[in-house]
């Protein structure tokens, strides 16, 4: 019996230490509201190549609808912003590893993502859309053949939707919007599926393209996301969104950052004020 104990005890200790090392407490991956205030800086993940929502201008400054919102969050929290450039595929990872405190990068709310991150109240409506060249406008995905590739960004709802509903359509997947845009302009695919806000902006900013499908699948919302369990930060952001709604902040944000692209036509369709979608 003593011999068995001498063998088992070290093994149990090794297994326990391995679990402690590999099973890191979720709390260790995020900073609470008070910790962020004490530090004086909030880390916010945004896109750097998705004009007009999150991008870097010619002077090296972050701009766009999401950035405008981020600046106000930091101002009302009394801290500075450290922007962390993110891509669609690593938004969840950046939260889970503590690289950012908040994601403001056109993050569509889905049931699958709710299992991995905590979403605050929404601040924009969104659906999927499809843009194509004017010499072959795609108005229905059913018209595409098995040789007709569609571009998607890895980690987006467009990728998930097409894999599930149109498994026979070949997908060209890219990690960044810049590389997807370049490939699309070079004619490597017949269409690009993405958030309708993005493809509409692309068609407006680039001649020779048309959004043949403005709403694909269901309508969704975009919201800030925090690490699961970060209740203090989540509750503060929700209160902030409600407060900003009373001053019509997101309508002003639209006027400052999106109106040049979309005009007045899409304002009431896209903007969610105070977290209320109806």
PDB file of N, CA and C in Angstrom, residues 162-214:
ATOM      1  N   UNK A 162     -23.014  31.329 -45.319  1.00  0.00           N
ATOM      2  CA  UNK A 162     -22.833  30.678 -46.621  1.00  0.00           C
ATOM      3  C   UNK A 162     -22.443  29.211 -46.470  1.00  0.00           C
ATOM      4  N   UNK A 163     -21.600  28.905 -45.513  1.00  0.00           N
ATOM      5  CA  UNK A 163     -21.224  27.509 -45.291  1.00  0.00           C
ATOM      6  C   UNK A 163     -22.452  26.673 -44.944  1.00  0.00           C
ATOM      7  N   UNK A 164     -23.330  27.240 -44.136  1.00  0.00           N
ATOM      8  CA  UNK A 164     -24.520  26.511 -43.692  1.00  0.00           C
ATOM      9  C   UNK A 164     -25.582  26.414 -44.770  1.00  0.00           C
ATOM     10  N   UNK A 165     -25.833  27.513 -45.477  1.00  0.00           N
ATOM     11  CA  UNK A 165     -26.969  27.561 -46.401  1.00  0.00           C
ATOM     12  C   UNK A 165     -26.611  27.351 -47.864  1.00  0.00           C
ATOM     13  N   UNK A 166     -25.365  27.588 -48.228  1.00  0.00           N
ATOM     14  CA  UNK A 166     -24.932  27.407 -49.613  1.00  0.00           C
ATOM     15  C   UNK A 166     -23.589  26.660 -49.645  1.00  0.00           C
ATOM     16  N   UNK A 167     -23.589  25.413 -49.175  1.00  0.00           N
ATOM     17  CA  UNK A 167     -22.324  24.670 -49.064  1.00  0.00           C
ATOM     18  C   UNK A 167     -21.642  24.395 -50.401  1.00  0.00           C
ATOM     19  N   UNK A 168     -22.369  24.480 -51.508  1.00  0.00           N
ATOM     20  CA  UNK A 168     -21.777  24.192 -52.815  1.00  0.00           C
ATOM     21  C   UNK A 168     -21.070  25.395 -53.430  1.00  0.00           C
ATOM     22  N   UNK A 169     -21.289  26.584 -52.866  1.00  0.00           N
ATOM     23  CA  UNK A 169     -20.622  27.775 -53.393  1.00  0.00           C
ATOM     24  C   UNK A 169     -19.194  27.820 -52.852  1.00  0.00           C
ATOM     25  N   UNK A 170     -18.198  27.847 -53.724  1.00  0.00           N
ATOM     26  CA  UNK A 170     -16.807  27.926 -53.251  1.00  0.00           C
ATOM     27  C   UNK A 170     -16.523  29.298 -52.644  1.00  0.00           C
ATOM     28  N   UNK A 171     -15.865  29.290 -51.496  1.00  0.00           N
ATOM     29  CA  UNK A 171     -15.568  30.529 -50.795  1.00  0.00           C
ATOM     30  C   UNK A 171     -14.082  30.841 -50.855  1.00  0.00           C
ATOM     31  N   UNK A 172     -13.782  32.106 -51.120  1.00  0.00           N
ATOM     32  CA  UNK A 172     -12.417  32.594 -50.982  1.00  0.00           C
ATOM     33  C   UNK A 172     -12.362  33.369 -49.672  1.00  0.00           C
ATOM     34  N   UNK A 173     -11.589  32.871 -48.710  1.00  0.00           N
ATOM     35  CA  UNK A 173     -11.569  33.443 -47.364  1.00  0.00           C
ATOM     36  C   UNK A 173     -10.316  34.289 -47.151  1.00  0.00           C
ATOM     37  N   UNK A 174     -10.530  35.459 -46.567  1.00  0.00           N
ATOM     38  CA  UNK A 174      -9.425  36.367 -46.274  1.00  0.00           C
ATOM     39  C   UNK A 174      -9.522  36.825 -44.824  1.00  0.00           C
ATOM     40  N   UNK A 175      -8.373  37.113 -44.237  1.00  0.00           N
ATOM     41  CA  UNK A 175      -8.349  37.528 -42.835  1.00  0.00           C
ATOM     42  C   UNK A 175      -8.638  39.004 -42.644  1.00  0.00           C
ATOM     43  N   UNK A 176      -8.321  39.814 -43.642  1.00  0.00           N
ATOM     44  CA  UNK A 176      -8.512  41.257 -43.500  1.00  0.00           C
ATOM     45  C   UNK A 176      -9.371  41.808 -44.622  1.00  0.00           C
ATOM     46  N   UNK A 177      -9.971  42.952 -44.366  1.00  0.00           N
ATOM     47  CA  UNK A 177     -10.800  43.609 -45.371  1.00  0.00           C
ATOM     48  C   UNK A 177      -9.944  44.138 -46.507  1.00  0.00           C
ATOM     49  N   UNK A 178      -8.736  44.560 -46.182  1.00  0.00           N
ATOM     50  CA  UNK A 178      -7.862  45.103 -47.218  1.00  0.00           C
ATOM     51  C   UNK A 178      -7.510  44.036 -48.262  1.00  0.00           C
ATOM     52  N   UNK A 179      -7.172  42.829 -47.805  1.00  0.00           N
ATOM     53  CA  UNK A 179      -6.816  41.765 -48.750  1.00  0.00           C
ATOM     54  C   UNK A 179      -8.039  41.264 -49.508  1.00  0.00           C
ATOM     55  N   UNK A 180      -9.195  41.249 -48.849  1.00  0.00           N
ATOM     56  CA  UNK A 180     -10.427  40.839 -49.528  1.00  0.00           C
ATOM     57  C   UNK A 180     -10.784  41.843 -50.619  1.00  0.00           C
ATOM     58  N   UNK A 181     -10.671  43.119 -50.302  1.00  0.00           N
ATOM     59  CA  UNK A 181     -10.977  44.176 -51.260  1.00  0.00           C
ATOM     60  C   UNK A 181     -10.059  44.093 -52.477  1.00  0.00           C
ATOM     61  N   UNK A 182      -8.772  43.867 -52.225  1.00  0.00           N
ATOM     62  CA  UNK A 182      -7.815  43.766 -53.321  1.00  0.00           C
ATOM     63  C   UNK A 182      -8.130  42.578 -54.228  1.00  0.00           C
ATOM     64  N   UNK A 183      -8.466  41.444 -53.617  1.00  0.00           N
ATOM     65  CA  UNK A 183      -8.786  40.252 -54.405  1.00  0.00           C
ATOM     66  C   UNK A 183     -10.055  40.461 -55.211  1.00  0.00           C
ATOM     67  N   UNK A 184     -11.033  41.094 -54.618  1.00  0.00           N
ATOM     68  CA  UNK A 184     -12.301  41.334 -55.308  1.00  0.00           C
ATOM     69  C   UNK A 184     -12.095  42.264 -56.500  1.00  0.00           C
ATOM     70  N   UNK A 185     -11.330  43.309 -56.295  1.00  0.00           N
ATOM     71  CA  UNK A 185     -11.052  44.254 -57.381  1.00  0.00           C
ATOM     72  C   UNK A 185     -10.235  43.600 -58.495  1.00  0.00           C
ATOM     73  N   UNK A 186      -9.454  42.585 -58.151  1.00  0.00           N
ATOM     74  CA  UNK A 186      -8.659  41.881 -59.154  1.00  0.00           C
ATOM     75  C   UNK A 186      -9.444  40.796 -59.879  1.00  0.00           C
ATOM     76  N   UNK A 187     -10.717  40.640 -59.505  1.00  0.00           N
ATOM     77  CA  UNK A 187     -11.586  39.726 -60.225  1.00  0.00           C
ATOM     78  C   UNK A 187     -11.422  38.267 -59.898  1.00  0.00           C
ATOM     79  N   UNK A 188     -10.969  37.939 -58.693  1.00  0.00           N
ATOM     80  CA  UNK A 188     -10.782  36.534 -58.345  1.00  0.00           C
ATOM     81  C   UNK A 188     -12.090  35.839 -57.966  1.00  0.00           C
ATOM     82  N   UNK A 189     -13.163  36.608 -57.785  1.00  0.00           N
ATOM     83  CA  UNK A 189     -14.461  36.033 -57.414  1.00  0.00           C
ATOM     84  C   UNK A 189     -15.572  36.849 -58.069  1.00  0.00           C
ATOM     85  N   UNK A 190     -16.760  36.243 -58.187  1.00  0.00           N
ATOM     86  CA  UNK A 190     -17.878  36.929 -58.833  1.00  0.00           C
ATOM     87  C   UNK A 190     -18.607  37.862 -57.870  1.00  0.00           C
ATOM     88  N   UNK A 191     -18.421  37.659 -56.557  1.00  0.00           N
ATOM     89  CA  UNK A 191     -19.148  38.484 -55.597  1.00  0.00           C
ATOM     90  C   UNK A 191     -18.417  38.501 -54.260  1.00  0.00           C
ATOM     91  N   UNK A 192     -18.831  39.440 -53.424  1.00  0.00           N
ATOM     92  CA  UNK A 192     -18.285  39.567 -52.069  1.00  0.00           C
ATOM     93  C   UNK A 192     -19.475  39.651 -51.122  1.00  0.00           C
ATOM     94  N   UNK A 193     -19.555  38.708 -50.179  1.00  0.00           N
ATOM     95  CA  UNK A 193     -20.627  38.695 -49.178  1.00  0.00           C
ATOM     96  C   UNK A 193     -20.070  39.178 -47.844  1.00  0.00           C
ATOM     97  N   UNK A 194     -20.792  40.145 -47.261  1.00  0.00           N
ATOM     98  CA  UNK A 194     -20.326  40.707 -45.991  1.00  0.00           C
ATOM     99  C   UNK A 194     -21.503  41.455 -45.364  1.00  0.00           C
ATOM    100  N   UNK A 195     -21.254  42.159 -44.266  1.00  0.00           N
ATOM    101  CA  UNK A 195     -22.307  43.005 -43.713  1.00  0.00           C
ATOM    102  C   UNK A 195     -22.809  43.944 -44.811  1.00  0.00           C
ATOM    103  N   UNK A 196     -24.124  44.150 -44.861  1.00  0.00           N
ATOM    104  CA  UNK A 196     -24.647  45.018 -45.922  1.00  0.00           C
ATOM    105  C   UNK A 196     -24.104  46.444 -45.806  1.00  0.00           C
ATOM    106  N   UNK A 197     -23.814  46.880 -44.581  1.00  0.00           N
ATOM    107  CA  UNK A 197     -23.225  48.213 -44.402  1.00  0.00           C
ATOM    108  C   UNK A 197     -21.894  48.317 -45.126  1.00  0.00           C
ATOM    109  N   UNK A 198     -21.115  47.247 -45.066  1.00  0.00           N
ATOM    110  CA  UNK A 198     -19.803  47.247 -45.690  1.00  0.00           C
ATOM    111  C   UNK A 198     -19.893  47.189 -47.213  1.00  0.00           C
ATOM    112  N   UNK A 199     -20.728  46.300 -47.744  1.00  0.00           N
ATOM    113  CA  UNK A 199     -20.786  46.168 -49.205  1.00  0.00           C
ATOM    114  C   UNK A 199     -21.460  47.387 -49.842  1.00  0.00           C
ATOM    115  N   UNK A 200     -22.427  47.986 -49.144  1.00  0.00           N
ATOM    116  CA  UNK A 200     -23.038  49.215 -49.654  1.00  0.00           C
ATOM    117  C   UNK A 200     -21.992  50.329 -49.710  1.00  0.00           C
ATOM    118  N   UNK A 201     -21.192  50.446 -48.653  1.00  0.00           N
ATOM    119  CA  UNK A 201     -20.128  51.455 -48.629  1.00  0.00           C
ATOM    120  C   UNK A 201     -19.125  51.203 -49.748  1.00  0.00           C
ATOM    121  N   UNK A 202     -18.777  49.943 -49.960  1.00  0.00           N
ATOM    122  CA  UNK A 202     -17.820  49.607 -51.016  1.00  0.00           C
ATOM    123  C   UNK A 202     -18.356  50.037 -52.380  1.00  0.00           C
ATOM    124  N   UNK A 203     -19.624  49.730 -52.663  1.00  0.00           N
ATOM    125  CA  UNK A 203     -20.210  50.077 -53.961  1.00  0.00           C
ATOM    126  C   UNK A 203     -20.309  51.583 -54.151  1.00  0.00           C
ATOM    127  N   UNK A 204     -20.564  52.297 -53.061  1.00  0.00           N
ATOM    128  CA  UNK A 204     -20.667  53.751 -53.155  1.00  0.00           C
ATOM    129  C   UNK A 204     -19.306  54.405 -53.372  1.00  0.00           C
ATOM    130  N   UNK A 205     -18.274  53.786 -52.825  1.00  0.00           N
ATOM    131  CA  UNK A 205     -16.931  54.360 -52.902  1.00  0.00           C
ATOM    132  C   UNK A 205     -16.139  53.887 -54.116  1.00  0.00           C
ATOM    133  N   UNK A 206     -16.660  52.863 -54.822  1.00  0.00           N
ATOM    134  CA  UNK A 206     -15.942  52.303 -55.965  1.00  0.00           C
ATOM    135  C   UNK A 206     -16.889  52.150 -57.158  1.00  0.00           C
ATOM    136  N   UNK A 207     -16.582  52.802 -58.252  1.00  0.00           N
ATOM    137  CA  UNK A 207     -17.433  52.729 -59.430  1.00  0.00           C
ATOM    138  C   UNK A 207     -17.366  51.340 -60.055  1.00  0.00           C
ATOM    139  N   UNK A 208     -18.473  50.948 -60.673  1.00  0.00           N
ATOM    140  CA  UNK A 208     -18.508  49.692 -61.386  1.00  0.00           C
ATOM    141  C   UNK A 208     -19.023  48.518 -60.578  1.00  0.00           C
ATOM    142  N   UNK A 209     -19.557  48.781 -59.368  1.00  0.00           N
ATOM    143  CA  UNK A 209     -20.054  47.707 -58.509  1.00  0.00           C
ATOM    144  C   UNK A 209     -21.476  48.015 -58.045  1.00  0.00           C
ATOM    145  N   UNK A 210     -22.262  46.964 -57.847  1.00  0.00           N
ATOM    146  CA  UNK A 210     -23.653  47.104 -57.408  1.00  0.00           C
ATOM    147  C   UNK A 210     -23.953  46.080 -56.315  1.00  0.00           C
ATOM    148  N   UNK A 211     -24.699  46.526 -55.317  1.00  0.00           N
ATOM    149  CA  UNK A 211     -25.160  45.611 -54.271  1.00  0.00           C
ATOM    150  C   UNK A 211     -26.464  44.993 -54.769  1.00  0.00           C
ATOM    151  N   UNK A 212     -26.370  43.809 -55.341  1.00  0.00           N
ATOM    152  CA  UNK A 212     -27.551  43.147 -55.891  1.00  0.00           C
ATOM    153  C   UNK A 212     -28.424  42.513 -54.828  1.00  0.00           C
ATOM    154  N   UNK A 213     -27.833  42.190 -53.672  1.00  0.00           N
ATOM    155  CA  UNK A 213     -28.584  41.632 -52.540  1.00  0.00           C
ATOM    156  C   UNK A 213     -28.302  42.502 -51.331  1.00  0.00           C
ATOM    157  N   UNK A 214     -29.301  43.244 -50.890  1.00  0.00           N
ATOM    158  CA  UNK A 214     -29.109  44.161 -49.764  1.00  0.00           C
ATOM    159  C   UNK A 214     -29.405  43.513 -48.417  1.00  0.00           C
TER     160      UNK A 214
END
